[in-house]
Each structure stands twice: as C-alpha cells, then as structure tokens.
Short mmCIF file of C-alpha atoms in Angstrom, two decimals:
data_model
loop_
_atom_site.label_atom_id
_atom_site.label_comp_id
_atom_site.label_asym_id
_atom_site.label_seq_id
_atom_site.Cartn_x
_atom_site.Cartn_y
_atom_site.Cartn_z
CA UNK A 408 14.25 -24.82 7.98
CA UNK A 409 12.79 -28.29 7.11
CA UNK A 410 14.19 -31.85 7.27
CA UNK A 411 12.71 -35.13 6.52
CA UNK A 412 11.69 -37.08 9.60
CA UNK A 413 11.08 -40.90 9.08
CA UNK A 414 7.93 -42.28 10.37
CA UNK A 415 7.25 -45.72 11.85
CA UNK A 416 4.63 -47.05 9.55
CA UNK A 417 3.36 -46.62 5.95
CA UNK A 418 0.24 -48.21 4.47
CA UNK A 419 1.81 -51.51 4.16
CA UNK A 420 3.79 -51.68 7.42
CA UNK A 421 7.30 -50.26 7.91
CA UNK A 422 7.96 -48.31 4.73
CA UNK A 423 10.20 -45.42 5.33
CA UNK A 424 7.31 -42.98 4.84
CA UNK A 425 8.51 -39.42 5.62
CA UNK A 426 7.15 -36.14 6.91
CA UNK A 427 8.72 -32.78 6.93
CA UNK A 428 9.96 -31.53 10.31
CA UNK A 429 8.75 -27.84 10.17
CA UNK A 430 10.79 -26.30 13.06
CA UNK A 431 8.11 -26.84 15.85
CA UNK A 432 9.30 -27.65 19.27
CA UNK A 433 9.43 -31.49 19.04
CA UNK A 434 8.73 -33.72 22.04
CA UNK A 435 7.56 -31.27 24.57
CA UNK A 436 3.99 -32.77 25.13
CA UNK A 437 3.35 -36.22 26.70
CA UNK A 438 0.14 -38.40 26.74
CA UNK A 439 -1.34 -36.57 29.73
CA UNK A 440 -0.81 -33.14 27.91
CA UNK A 441 -2.39 -34.72 24.76
CA UNK A 442 -5.47 -35.97 26.50
CA UNK A 443 -5.93 -32.57 28.39
CA UNK A 444 -5.66 -30.56 25.13
CA UNK A 445 -8.23 -32.94 23.42
CA UNK A 446 -10.58 -32.52 26.47
CA UNK A 447 -10.20 -28.74 26.80
CA UNK A 448 -10.78 -28.16 23.03
CA UNK A 449 -14.28 -29.52 23.23
CA UNK A 450 -15.14 -27.03 25.86
CA UNK A 451 -17.14 -29.72 27.79
CA UNK A 452 -18.68 -27.55 30.48
CA UNK A 453 -20.09 -24.97 27.94
CA UNK A 454 -21.07 -27.77 25.39
CA UNK A 455 -23.14 -29.42 27.95
CA UNK A 456 -24.62 -26.16 29.23
CA UNK A 457 -25.59 -24.92 25.83
CA UNK A 458 -26.52 -28.24 24.17
CA UNK A 459 -28.18 -30.46 26.84
CA UNK A 460 -31.42 -28.49 26.94
CA UNK A 461 -31.68 -28.66 23.09
CA UNK A 462 -31.28 -32.40 22.90
CA UNK A 463 -33.72 -32.84 25.81
CA UNK A 464 -36.38 -30.76 24.00
CA UNK A 465 -36.15 -33.15 21.08
CA UNK A 466 -35.50 -36.47 22.78
CA UNK A 467 -36.73 -36.08 26.26
CA UNK A 468 -35.83 -38.89 28.60
CA UNK A 469 -33.88 -40.67 25.85
CA UNK A 470 -31.15 -38.04 25.99
CA UNK A 471 -28.53 -40.39 27.62
CA UNK A 472 -29.06 -42.87 24.77
CA UNK A 473 -28.73 -40.07 22.21
CA UNK A 474 -25.34 -39.00 23.78
CA UNK A 475 -24.12 -42.44 23.41
CA UNK A 476 -25.40 -42.78 19.89
CA UNK A 477 -23.72 -39.64 18.76
CA UNK A 478 -20.65 -40.90 20.22
CA UNK A 479 -20.21 -43.83 17.78
CA UNK A 480 -19.40 -42.08 14.64
CA UNK A 481 -17.05 -39.95 16.50
CA UNK A 482 -15.21 -42.94 18.01
CA UNK A 483 -15.01 -44.56 14.59
CA UNK A 484 -13.41 -41.40 13.23
CA UNK A 485 -11.01 -41.25 16.26
CA UNK A 486 -9.62 -44.52 15.10
CA UNK A 487 -9.14 -43.21 11.66
CA UNK A 488 -7.21 -40.24 13.04
CA UNK A 489 -5.09 -42.58 15.08
CA UNK A 490 -4.34 -45.02 12.29
CA UNK A 491 -3.48 -42.29 9.81
CA UNK A 492 -1.28 -40.53 12.32
CA UNK A 493 0.60 -43.68 12.96
CA UNK A 494 1.66 -43.65 9.37
CA UNK A 495 1.89 -39.86 8.54
CA UNK A 496 2.27 -37.84 11.78
CA UNK A 497 1.90 -34.37 10.20
CA UNK A 498 0.35 -31.34 11.98
CA UNK A 499 -1.73 -30.84 8.82
CA UNK A 500 -3.89 -34.00 9.74
CA UNK A 501 -7.01 -34.06 7.55
CA UNK A 502 -5.15 -31.96 4.86
CA UNK A 503 -2.05 -34.16 4.56
CA UNK A 504 -3.97 -37.41 4.89
CA UNK A 505 -6.57 -36.43 2.29
CA UNK A 506 -3.75 -35.21 0.01
CA UNK A 507 -1.97 -38.56 0.31
CA UNK A 508 -5.04 -40.59 -0.18
CA UNK A 509 -7.01 -38.73 -2.87
CA UNK A 510 -4.75 -35.95 -4.32
CA UNK A 511 -4.11 -32.30 -3.98
CA UNK A 512 -7.73 -30.88 -4.41
CA UNK A 513 -9.09 -33.14 -1.63
CA UNK A 514 -6.27 -32.18 0.67
CA UNK A 515 -6.74 -28.44 0.19
CA UNK A 516 -10.54 -28.73 0.75
CA UNK A 517 -9.94 -30.85 3.83
CA UNK A 518 -7.57 -28.24 5.12
CA UNK A 519 -10.11 -25.49 4.33
CA UNK A 520 -12.87 -27.41 6.38
CA UNK A 521 -10.69 -27.64 9.39
CA UNK A 522 -9.80 -23.86 9.30
CA UNK A 523 -13.36 -23.00 8.49
CA UNK A 524 -14.85 -24.85 11.44
CA UNK A 525 -12.27 -23.20 13.70
CA UNK A 526 -12.78 -19.60 12.56
CA UNK A 527 -16.58 -19.67 12.81
CA UNK A 528 -16.53 -21.47 16.20
CA UNK A 529 -14.11 -18.89 17.52
CA UNK A 530 -16.73 -16.33 16.81
CA UNK A 531 -19.15 -18.25 19.09
CA UNK A 532 -16.63 -18.78 21.77
CA UNK A 533 -15.71 -15.04 21.87
CA UNK A 534 -19.45 -14.00 22.11
CA UNK A 535 -19.92 -16.40 25.11
CA UNK A 536 -16.72 -15.42 26.83
CA UNK A 537 -17.64 -11.69 26.52
CA UNK A 538 -21.21 -12.44 27.98
CA UNK A 539 -19.98 -14.64 30.82
CA UNK A 540 -17.24 -12.24 31.84
CA UNK A 541 -19.84 -9.46 32.41
CA UNK A 542 -22.30 -11.71 34.07
CA UNK A 543 -19.87 -11.97 36.91
CA UNK A 544 -19.82 -8.20 37.38
CA UNK A 545 -22.38 -6.22 39.28
CA UNK A 546 -25.97 -7.27 38.61
CA UNK A 547 -25.01 -8.86 35.14
CA UNK A 548 -26.65 -6.30 33.02
CA UNK A 549 -23.46 -5.45 31.29
CA UNK A 550 -23.79 -8.84 29.52
CA UNK A 551 -26.44 -7.18 27.43
CA UNK A 552 -24.32 -4.52 26.12
CA UNK A 553 -23.46 -5.49 22.54
CA UNK A 554 -20.53 -3.09 22.02
CA UNK A 555 -18.79 -4.18 25.34
CA UNK A 556 -19.38 -7.92 24.79
CA UNK A 557 -18.15 -7.68 21.26
CA UNK A 558 -14.97 -5.74 22.37
CA UNK A 559 -14.32 -8.26 25.17
CA UNK A 560 -14.75 -11.00 22.82
CA UNK A 561 -12.22 -9.67 20.43
CA UNK A 562 -9.83 -8.95 23.23
CA UNK A 563 -10.18 -12.77 24.48
CA UNK A 564 -9.23 -13.89 20.83
CA UNK A 565 -6.32 -11.47 20.73
CA UNK A 566 -5.01 -12.71 24.19
CA UNK A 567 -5.41 -16.50 23.34
CA UNK A 568 -3.60 -15.88 19.91
CA UNK A 569 -0.68 -14.15 21.86
CA UNK A 570 -0.49 -17.12 24.23
CA UNK A 571 -0.26 -19.53 21.24
CA UNK A 572 2.15 -17.32 19.47
CA UNK A 573 4.55 -17.12 22.38
CA UNK A 574 4.97 -20.87 22.63
CA UNK A 575 3.46 -24.23 23.15
CA UNK A 576 4.88 -24.57 26.78
CA UNK A 577 3.19 -21.25 27.74
CA UNK A 578 -0.04 -22.49 26.08
CA UNK A 579 0.06 -25.64 27.85
CA UNK A 580 0.42 -24.01 31.27
CA UNK A 581 -2.42 -21.66 30.57
CA UNK A 582 -4.60 -24.65 29.32
CA UNK A 583 -3.87 -26.56 32.50
CA UNK A 584 -5.06 -23.73 34.80
CA UNK A 585 -8.08 -23.26 32.77
CA UNK A 586 -8.89 -26.98 32.70
CA UNK A 587 -8.40 -27.32 36.42
CA UNK A 588 -10.78 -24.47 37.06
CA UNK A 589 -13.58 -25.70 34.70
CA UNK A 590 -13.45 -29.33 36.02
CA UNK A 591 -13.16 -28.41 39.90
CA UNK A 592 -16.10 -26.23 39.25
CA UNK A 593 -18.08 -28.73 37.54
CA UNK A 594 -17.14 -31.40 40.00
CA UNK A 595 -18.51 -29.20 42.80
CA UNK A 596 -21.68 -28.52 40.85
CA UNK A 597 -22.17 -32.37 40.25
CA UNK A 598 -21.52 -33.12 43.92
CA UNK A 599 -23.93 -30.52 44.96
CA UNK A 600 -26.51 -32.21 42.79
CA UNK A 601 -25.78 -35.57 44.21
CA UNK A 602 -26.17 -34.27 47.75
CA UNK A 603 -29.57 -32.79 46.84
CA UNK A 604 -30.72 -35.93 45.13
CA UNK A 605 -29.73 -38.23 48.22
CA UNK A 606 -30.82 -35.78 50.95
CA UNK A 607 -33.41 -33.50 49.48
CA UNK A 608 -37.18 -33.95 48.76
CA UNK A 609 -38.27 -36.36 45.91
CA UNK A 610 -38.95 -33.48 43.46
CA UNK A 611 -36.77 -34.82 40.71
CA UNK A 612 -37.18 -38.20 38.86
CA UNK A 613 -35.62 -41.51 39.57
CA UNK A 614 -33.03 -43.15 37.32
CA UNK A 615 -34.61 -45.40 34.73
CA UNK A 616 -32.87 -47.94 32.46
CA UNK A 617 -35.63 -47.05 29.76
CA UNK A 618 -33.64 -43.94 29.05
CA UNK A 619 -31.01 -46.04 27.30
CA UNK A 620 -33.66 -48.07 25.36
CA UNK A 621 -32.99 -47.80 21.62
CA UNK A 622 -36.44 -49.28 20.67
CA UNK A 623 -38.22 -46.63 22.61
CA UNK A 624 -35.91 -43.81 21.27
CA UNK A 625 -36.57 -44.92 17.72
CA UNK A 626 -40.08 -44.53 18.03
CA UNK A 627 -39.45 -41.06 16.61
CA UNK A 628 -36.69 -41.67 14.06
CA UNK A 629 -36.50 -38.03 13.10
CA UNK A 630 -35.89 -36.99 16.80
CA UNK A 631 -33.09 -39.48 17.07
CA UNK A 632 -31.32 -38.15 13.81
CA UNK A 633 -31.84 -34.46 15.18
CA UNK A 634 -30.49 -35.23 18.60
CA UNK A 635 -27.57 -37.29 17.26
CA UNK A 636 -26.51 -34.39 15.15
CA UNK A 637 -26.74 -31.95 18.11
CA UNK A 638 -24.63 -34.61 20.03
CA UNK A 639 -21.90 -34.66 17.21
CA UNK A 640 -21.19 -30.89 17.91
CA UNK A 641 -20.41 -31.38 21.54
CA UNK A 642 -17.94 -34.07 20.87
CA UNK A 643 -16.11 -32.13 18.39
CA UNK A 644 -12.61 -30.88 19.16
CA UNK A 645 -10.64 -33.95 20.50
CA UNK A 646 -8.71 -34.06 17.28
CA UNK A 647 -6.64 -31.00 18.59
CA UNK A 648 -4.16 -33.36 20.15
CA UNK A 649 -3.51 -34.96 16.55
CA UNK A 650 -2.75 -31.43 15.16
CA UNK A 651 0.09 -31.15 17.89
CA UNK A 652 1.54 -34.48 16.91
CA UNK A 653 4.92 -32.99 15.87
CA UNK A 654 5.28 -31.40 19.26
CA UNK A 655 4.34 -34.55 21.21
CA UNK A 656 6.45 -37.52 22.40
CA UNK A 657 6.42 -40.37 20.10
CA UNK A 658 4.41 -38.56 17.38
CA UNK A 659 3.30 -41.56 15.55
CA UNK A 660 1.59 -43.18 18.54
CA UNK A 661 1.00 -40.77 21.53
CA UNK A 662 -1.40 -38.22 19.87
CA UNK A 663 -3.60 -41.16 18.49
CA UNK A 664 -3.90 -42.64 21.98
CA UNK A 665 -4.68 -39.26 23.28
CA UNK A 666 -7.56 -38.80 20.87
CA UNK A 667 -9.15 -42.15 21.63
CA UNK A 668 -8.67 -41.66 25.42
CA UNK A 669 -10.12 -38.20 25.46
CA UNK A 670 -13.12 -39.22 23.32
CA UNK A 671 -14.00 -41.92 25.84
CA UNK A 672 -13.50 -39.50 28.87
CA UNK A 673 -15.87 -37.04 27.09
CA UNK A 674 -18.66 -39.56 26.68
CA UNK A 675 -18.27 -40.69 30.26
CA UNK A 676 -18.45 -36.98 31.45
CA UNK A 677 -21.28 -36.06 29.18
CA UNK A 678 -23.63 -39.02 30.06
CA UNK A 679 -22.94 -39.01 33.74
CA UNK A 680 -23.54 -35.27 34.07
CA UNK A 681 -26.55 -35.45 31.93
CA UNK A 682 -28.04 -38.14 34.03
CA UNK A 683 -27.49 -36.16 37.36
CA UNK A 684 -28.98 -33.03 35.88
CA UNK A 685 -31.93 -34.91 34.56
CA UNK A 686 -32.60 -36.66 37.64
CA UNK A 687 -32.48 -33.50 39.70
CA UNK A 688 -34.10 -30.93 37.30
CA UNK A 689 -36.26 -33.45 35.24
CA UNK A 690 -37.11 -33.00 31.76
CA UNK A 691 -40.14 -31.05 32.46
CA UNK A 692 -41.04 -27.63 31.02
CA UNK A 693 -41.68 -25.74 34.30
CA UNK A 694 -39.04 -23.92 36.67
CA UNK A 695 -35.38 -25.42 36.15
CA UNK A 696 -36.82 -28.23 33.93
CA UNK A 697 -34.58 -29.10 30.99
CA UNK A 698 -37.61 -28.94 28.74
CA UNK A 699 -38.38 -25.37 29.61
CA UNK A 700 -37.62 -23.13 26.53
CA UNK A 701 -36.24 -20.29 28.71
CA UNK A 702 -33.46 -22.54 29.99
CA UNK A 703 -32.40 -24.18 26.59
CA UNK A 704 -29.66 -21.60 25.81
CA UNK A 705 -27.79 -22.45 29.05
CA UNK A 706 -29.20 -25.10 31.42
CA UNK A 707 -26.47 -24.64 34.04
CA UNK A 708 -27.08 -20.96 34.25
CA UNK A 709 -30.78 -21.62 35.00
CA UNK A 710 -29.86 -24.07 37.78
CA UNK A 711 -26.73 -22.53 39.33
CA UNK A 712 -28.50 -20.60 42.10
CA UNK A 713 -30.85 -23.48 43.01
CA UNK A 714 -28.08 -25.86 43.18
CA UNK A 715 -25.21 -23.80 44.56
CA UNK A 716 -27.03 -21.02 46.22
CA UNK A 717 -24.52 -18.05 46.99
CA UNK A 718 -21.90 -20.02 45.18
CA UNK A 719 -23.81 -20.00 41.93
CA UNK A 720 -21.05 -17.85 40.38
CA UNK A 721 -18.89 -20.96 40.23
CA UNK A 722 -20.66 -22.29 37.48
CA UNK A 723 -20.39 -19.03 35.56
CA UNK A 724 -16.65 -19.24 36.13
CA UNK A 725 -16.62 -22.93 34.90
CA UNK A 726 -18.33 -21.96 31.56
CA UNK A 727 -16.11 -18.96 31.11
CA UNK A 728 -13.01 -21.08 31.67
CA UNK A 729 -14.34 -23.65 29.43
CA UNK A 730 -14.78 -21.23 26.37
CA UNK A 731 -11.53 -19.50 27.04
CA UNK A 732 -9.64 -22.90 27.01
CA UNK A 733 -11.47 -23.88 23.90
CA UNK A 734 -10.56 -20.55 22.29
CA UNK A 735 -6.88 -21.32 22.77
CA UNK A 736 -7.08 -24.84 21.73
CA UNK A 737 -9.17 -24.01 18.62
CA UNK A 738 -6.43 -21.63 17.34
CA UNK A 739 -3.78 -24.35 17.88
CA UNK A 740 -5.05 -26.84 15.18
CA UNK A 741 -6.22 -24.11 12.57
CA UNK A 742 -2.84 -22.40 12.71
CA UNK A 743 -1.00 -25.74 12.44
CA UNK A 744 -3.15 -26.85 9.51
CA UNK A 745 -2.25 -23.84 7.47
CA UNK A 746 1.31 -24.18 8.55
CA UNK A 747 1.17 -27.65 6.98
CA UNK A 748 -0.60 -26.29 3.84
CA UNK A 749 2.29 -23.60 3.64
CA UNK A 750 5.14 -26.24 4.03
CA UNK A 751 3.53 -28.40 1.39
CA UNK A 752 2.95 -25.48 -1.00
CA UNK A 753 -0.71 -25.52 -0.95
CA UNK A 754 -0.65 -21.94 0.55
CA UNK A 755 1.86 -19.21 -0.04
CA UNK A 756 5.34 -19.96 1.67
CA UNK A 757 4.58 -17.22 4.40
CA UNK A 758 2.17 -19.64 6.00
CA UNK A 759 4.80 -22.23 6.42
CA UNK A 760 7.08 -20.01 8.48
CA UNK A 761 7.77 -21.02 12.16
CA UNK A 762 9.08 -18.49 14.61
CA UNK A 763 12.62 -19.19 15.23
CA UNK A 764 12.60 -18.41 19.02
CA UNK A 765 8.89 -19.37 19.94
CA UNK A 766 9.02 -22.39 17.77
CA UNK A 767 5.30 -21.70 16.83
CA UNK A 768 3.67 -21.22 13.44
CA UNK A 769 3.81 -17.36 13.85
CA UNK A 770 2.49 -16.10 10.74
CA UNK A 771 -0.43 -18.66 10.50
CA UNK A 772 -1.30 -18.12 14.22
CA UNK A 773 -1.68 -14.35 13.61
CA UNK A 774 -3.66 -14.91 10.46
CA UNK A 775 -6.20 -17.20 12.37
CA UNK A 776 -6.57 -14.89 15.19
CA UNK A 777 -7.17 -11.95 12.89
CA UNK A 778 -9.55 -13.93 10.64
CA UNK A 779 -11.57 -15.08 13.55
CA UNK A 780 -11.80 -11.64 15.12
CA UNK A 781 -12.75 -9.88 11.91
CA UNK A 782 -15.45 -12.61 11.20
CA UNK A 783 -16.82 -12.14 14.62
CA UNK A 784 -16.93 -8.27 14.45
CA UNK A 785 -18.41 -8.32 10.94
CA UNK A 786 -21.04 -10.83 11.85
CA UNK A 787 -21.86 -9.20 15.23
CA UNK A 788 -22.66 -5.85 13.70
CA UNK A 789 -24.17 -7.24 10.34
CA UNK A 790 -26.52 -9.51 12.05
CA UNK A 791 -26.40 -11.34 15.28
CA UNK A 792 -29.17 -13.65 13.89
CA UNK A 793 -26.93 -14.52 11.03
CA UNK A 794 -24.09 -15.09 13.25
CA UNK A 795 -26.01 -17.61 15.21
CA UNK A 796 -27.09 -19.38 11.93
CA UNK A 797 -23.43 -19.47 10.71
CA UNK A 798 -22.56 -21.14 14.00
CA UNK A 799 -25.40 -23.78 13.40
CA UNK A 800 -23.68 -24.57 10.17
CA UNK A 801 -20.63 -25.78 11.90
CA UNK A 802 -22.09 -29.31 12.03
CA UNK A 803 -21.85 -29.15 8.23
CA UNK A 804 -18.08 -28.30 8.41
CA UNK A 805 -17.26 -30.84 11.07
CA UNK A 806 -19.24 -33.75 9.20
CA UNK A 807 -17.36 -32.71 6.17
CA UNK A 808 -13.77 -32.92 7.24
CA UNK A 809 -14.39 -35.90 9.70
CA UNK A 810 -15.97 -37.87 6.93
CA UNK A 811 -13.27 -37.02 4.52
CA UNK A 812 -10.70 -38.30 7.11
CA UNK A 813 -12.56 -41.50 7.54
CA UNK A 814 -12.65 -42.25 3.68
CA UNK A 815 -9.06 -41.23 3.42
CA UNK A 816 -8.15 -43.84 6.08
CA UNK A 817 -9.99 -46.54 4.28
CA UNK A 818 -8.58 -45.82 0.91
CA UNK A 819 -4.98 -45.12 2.07
CA UNK A 820 -4.77 -48.58 3.95
CA UNK A 821 -6.99 -50.49 1.46
CA UNK A 822 -3.98 -52.69 0.57
CA UNK A 823 -3.34 -53.85 4.08
CA UNK A 824 -7.03 -54.53 5.28
CA UNK A 825 -6.52 -58.30 4.61
CA UNK A 826 -3.11 -58.52 6.58
CA UNK A 827 -4.92 -58.74 9.91
CA UNK A 828 -8.29 -58.59 11.86
CA UNK A 829 -6.98 -55.43 13.58
CA UNK A 830 -6.32 -53.70 10.15
CA UNK A 831 -9.69 -54.77 8.75
CA UNK A 832 -11.54 -53.33 11.74
CA UNK A 833 -9.65 -50.17 12.63
CA UNK A 834 -8.25 -49.25 9.29
CA UNK A 835 -11.16 -50.35 7.27
CA UNK A 836 -14.68 -51.03 8.74
CA UNK A 837 -14.73 -48.51 11.60
CA UNK A 838 -13.46 -45.47 9.55
CA UNK A 839 -15.57 -46.29 6.60
CA UNK A 840 -18.71 -46.68 8.82
CA UNK A 841 -17.84 -43.45 10.50
CA UNK A 842 -17.41 -41.70 7.14
CA UNK A 843 -20.71 -43.03 5.82
CA UNK A 844 -22.62 -41.98 9.00
CA UNK A 845 -21.19 -38.53 8.99
CA UNK A 846 -21.74 -38.26 5.23
CA UNK A 847 -25.53 -38.97 5.94
CA UNK A 848 -25.34 -36.51 8.81
CA UNK A 849 -23.96 -33.84 6.45
CA UNK A 850 -26.94 -34.21 4.03
CA UNK A 851 -29.57 -34.64 6.73
CA UNK A 852 -28.27 -31.37 8.49
CA UNK A 853 -28.21 -29.57 4.94
CA UNK A 854 -31.90 -30.64 4.29
CA UNK A 855 -32.91 -29.46 7.77
CA UNK A 856 -31.05 -26.17 7.25
CA UNK A 857 -32.76 -25.64 3.86
CA UNK A 858 -36.08 -25.10 5.63
CA UNK A 859 -36.58 -21.35 6.04
CA UNK A 860 -38.06 -22.02 9.57
CA UNK A 861 -34.80 -23.38 10.60
CA UNK A 862 -32.71 -20.97 12.65
CA UNK A 863 -33.08 -17.22 12.91
CA UNK A 864 -32.76 -16.02 9.38
CA UNK A 865 -33.73 -16.89 5.85
CA UNK A 866 -32.08 -15.71 2.64
CA UNK A 867 -34.02 -15.87 -0.64
CA UNK A 868 -36.49 -18.21 1.06
CA UNK A 869 -33.98 -20.67 2.22
CA UNK A 870 -32.72 -21.08 5.76
CA UNK A 871 -29.77 -18.71 6.62
CA UNK A 872 -27.84 -21.59 8.17
CA UNK A 873 -27.87 -23.49 4.98
CA UNK A 874 -26.91 -20.36 2.97
CA UNK A 875 -24.03 -19.67 5.42
CA UNK A 876 -22.81 -23.23 5.37
CA UNK A 877 -22.86 -23.67 1.63
CA UNK A 878 -21.24 -20.34 0.92
CA UNK A 879 -18.42 -20.73 3.20
CA UNK A 880 -17.73 -24.20 1.91
CA UNK A 881 -18.08 -22.93 -1.67
CA UNK A 882 -15.62 -20.18 -0.72
CA UNK A 883 -13.03 -23.00 -0.19
CA UNK A 884 -13.39 -24.19 -3.75
CA UNK A 885 -12.96 -20.66 -5.07
CA UNK A 886 -9.79 -20.13 -2.97
CA UNK A 887 -8.40 -23.50 -4.12
CA UNK A 888 -8.96 -22.38 -7.71
CA UNK A 889 -7.09 -19.19 -7.05
CA UNK A 890 -4.19 -21.12 -5.51
CA UNK A 891 -4.23 -23.47 -8.43
CA UNK A 892 -3.05 -20.60 -10.62
CA UNK A 893 -0.84 -18.57 -8.19
CA UNK A 894 2.85 -18.95 -8.99
CA UNK A 895 3.77 -19.91 -5.36
CA UNK A 896 1.13 -22.53 -4.98
CA UNK A 897 0.66 -23.77 -8.67
CA UNK A 898 3.17 -26.57 -8.12
CA UNK A 899 1.21 -28.14 -5.35
CA UNK A 900 -1.80 -28.89 -7.54
CA UNK A 901 0.38 -30.23 -10.42
CA UNK A 902 2.50 -32.55 -8.33
CA UNK A 903 1.68 -36.13 -8.02
CA UNK A 904 1.12 -37.60 -4.52
#
C-alpha cells in the first residue's frame, strides 16, 4: 500500500512536493530517539578505540585539531541532509535526492553507495563483535579462533537483522540499552582517567593550546590530509536518523535537527575523550602511549587494566555494545534505502514490500542481513587481509555518497539561493563546500590506496584497498545497467524526474 504524503517545502518554498508513504510505522520516533540513533550508528566508543592511535601516529599532538578539521565537511553535509529532508522526507535519502536533482542514474548510484558502505562495514563490525565477546571469556585466547569468531559475528548480524525485522519500536528499545551501556562504561573510563590525572604522579603530559594550532599542524600538509581522512570515518553514521524520517515525528524537520545535533555531540565526545587520553597516556611510543604501534588497533584495550584495574573488562563491554548498536543501526538505513529504491522502481518491486504487521521493510532487511553475512564469511575465509583492505576502502564509499548529497542539495535549491542569506549559506555555500572537500578526499584516498604499500594486500601491483573500492563501486554501475534493461525496473530509468 502506498499513498502520497505532502511535504512542507519544495525548492522554492511551499510547493506541495510529495513523497510516497510506504507503509512504515509513522511518527513513532521523537527528537531524542533520532539523536540517539544518529550517535549509536557511528559506534563512538569503538571508533575512538580503533582510530585514535592511527591519527596520533600521523599527527601526534595535533590530533585534537585534526578531529575538529575532519568535522567541518561532515557538518556541511549534515546541513545538506537537513535541507533536502525538509523538502523531500523520503527514507531513500541520497538515492531519492540525487534522483530528483540529477536523474535516475545518479539516484541509483547514490543508493548503491549507501548500501555498499553499510554491507562492508557490517563485516568489520561483525568481526570486532565476535572478537570482543570471546575476550570476555576465560583468558581471552578464544578471540584468536578464526572459525569461532566468524561464526559469532554471523550470529550477531542475524540477531540484529531479526531485531530490525520485528519492528522499529523493538529496535529502539534494544538500541537504548546498548547506548546506555556503552556511554556509562565510557563515562566511567573517562572519570577514572580524570581522577588519575588529578591525583596521580605527573607521568602524562599537560594540556597545551598548541594542540589546536593549525599553523603547526599544517607544517606537514600530507599528515593533515591523512589524519582528516581517518577522522572522516569516525564521524560517519549520523545520517541514520535521516533514513528513519518517515518513522519520525514531523519527518520534514525532526530528523534533520537530530542529524545536526548528533554531529555536534559526536565532535564534543571525540575531542574531549581524545584530550583526556592524550594527557594521561601521552603520544609516546612506549607502554600505553598512543604512538606505540602495538596499541594502534585499539588504544582503549591497551589502557583498560592500567586505568580501571580489575574493572578493565568494562571497556571491553563498552566496545562490544558499541559495535552491536552500530550493527543494528547500519542495517536500518541500508534496508530503508533499498525499500525506497523498490518503491520508486529502481529495484524489483519485492524490495519495496513492507511487512504488514511489523511495518518494517521486511524483504530489504533480510537481503541486507544476508548480503552482509555472506560478504563477511566469504572475505574472512578468502583473505582476512583483503577483508581489512576492503574495510579501508569504506572511506571512498562514504566520500562518494556524502559528496553526491552535497552537490544534489546545491543543485536542487539553486533557484532559491538568492531568496535569503540563510538559503545561500545552508542550501548553497555549505553543501557545495562540503561536497568539494569530500570529492578531494575521495581522490586523495584513491591515490593513497593505489600505492601497493598501502594496506595489507596488493593486486596486479596496485594496493588491494584501491582495487576493492573501485571494483565494488564499479559493480554498482554494472547492476544499474542490468536494472536499466530489466522489465520491472526499466521504467525507472526512462521516466523523467
């Protein structure tokens, strides 16, 4: 069943722009839920644990500045999401907005970018969830059992797929519990560091405003670019709340506010926790220092026993809860993106089906779960190094669909930019700047990944991360071409937007 739902605003103000109501459970999420989902989807505890050491290895004491710098294009694109959502609150987000701005091919590829990033990152989340669960049991040696970890990861994907399939309210309850667990544990960890900094021996390093000095940071422009690209990944995920716009109160306004609020909360969390960890552990290369290569895969794991003593398992629980919550919230937007594509005819009609009782994209949710599980198993047993490199390529997918959204915002609203200063900045300048910065990030990442020394694998003398990223993106072009000639989807490509 589908009906037309009138939105509040089109490109020129009130215009009666319409979006299809797809049968999802409308109005069940409020602003608080929207912000929580945006925060949870980024897996902030895990993102910090896994990325902070890498940024420090490149940028040293300028890491706090890099975290702020990486936030700028993300914020600009958050404004693009908010403005486009105000005119077209469709759960397809980038797919629908790019379609309306540039036509069916751009829309299809934008939808593919969202789905691709979700499927690949789910493999990473499943791997980490499996490892961290078994770290809590016994002496932690079971976390090295490849078959056990892979099976556990697949089980977690299946469980979170089932939660999303059964209904948005159940998913919201599960998400709330997981969010509370990870933030309470992170808060205890941060408080313990504060107590040790204030009352312990002066073994760390004192706060210095130089850490935020752009002149000092840009003494090595290459390091700044590299660090900013790493920072881009840890902010990714706040746009989940936009994919749930049709299930949120006031769909044209609340999800956009939730996206911007969650983006600001994230940067506050990342910078403040990074400062505390740097002051306590230092950026040195010895012991628990953030510059120690042995700690770079997970700086919190290296610090947990020193900071929390016998309660060190709390940080393991926090990371586990973080990746589980992100697993659930990553399935949400990918399933709703393909639901929208099915509704608009870009995918076979089966993808556009909504479960009549659960009011969820039943078929799309199952397909996303199965695709993520299959990809994870295949890559785990084919090559764990290639799995790691394909995960590195996620930055290409993120930059691609974020930049496309920014360009779509600028182009869709181009006729209204002179109407007010607000329109000029929030619908024009900010989205365009964000899109240009992310386009540059895309090509810089691609050049870096081309180097055979980048990552853990090389294919035909080229970095495996580059090949993985290009092959997976190119697969979208192939699939779009197939859909162009399928009887069930051909009409989408022939219709005028």
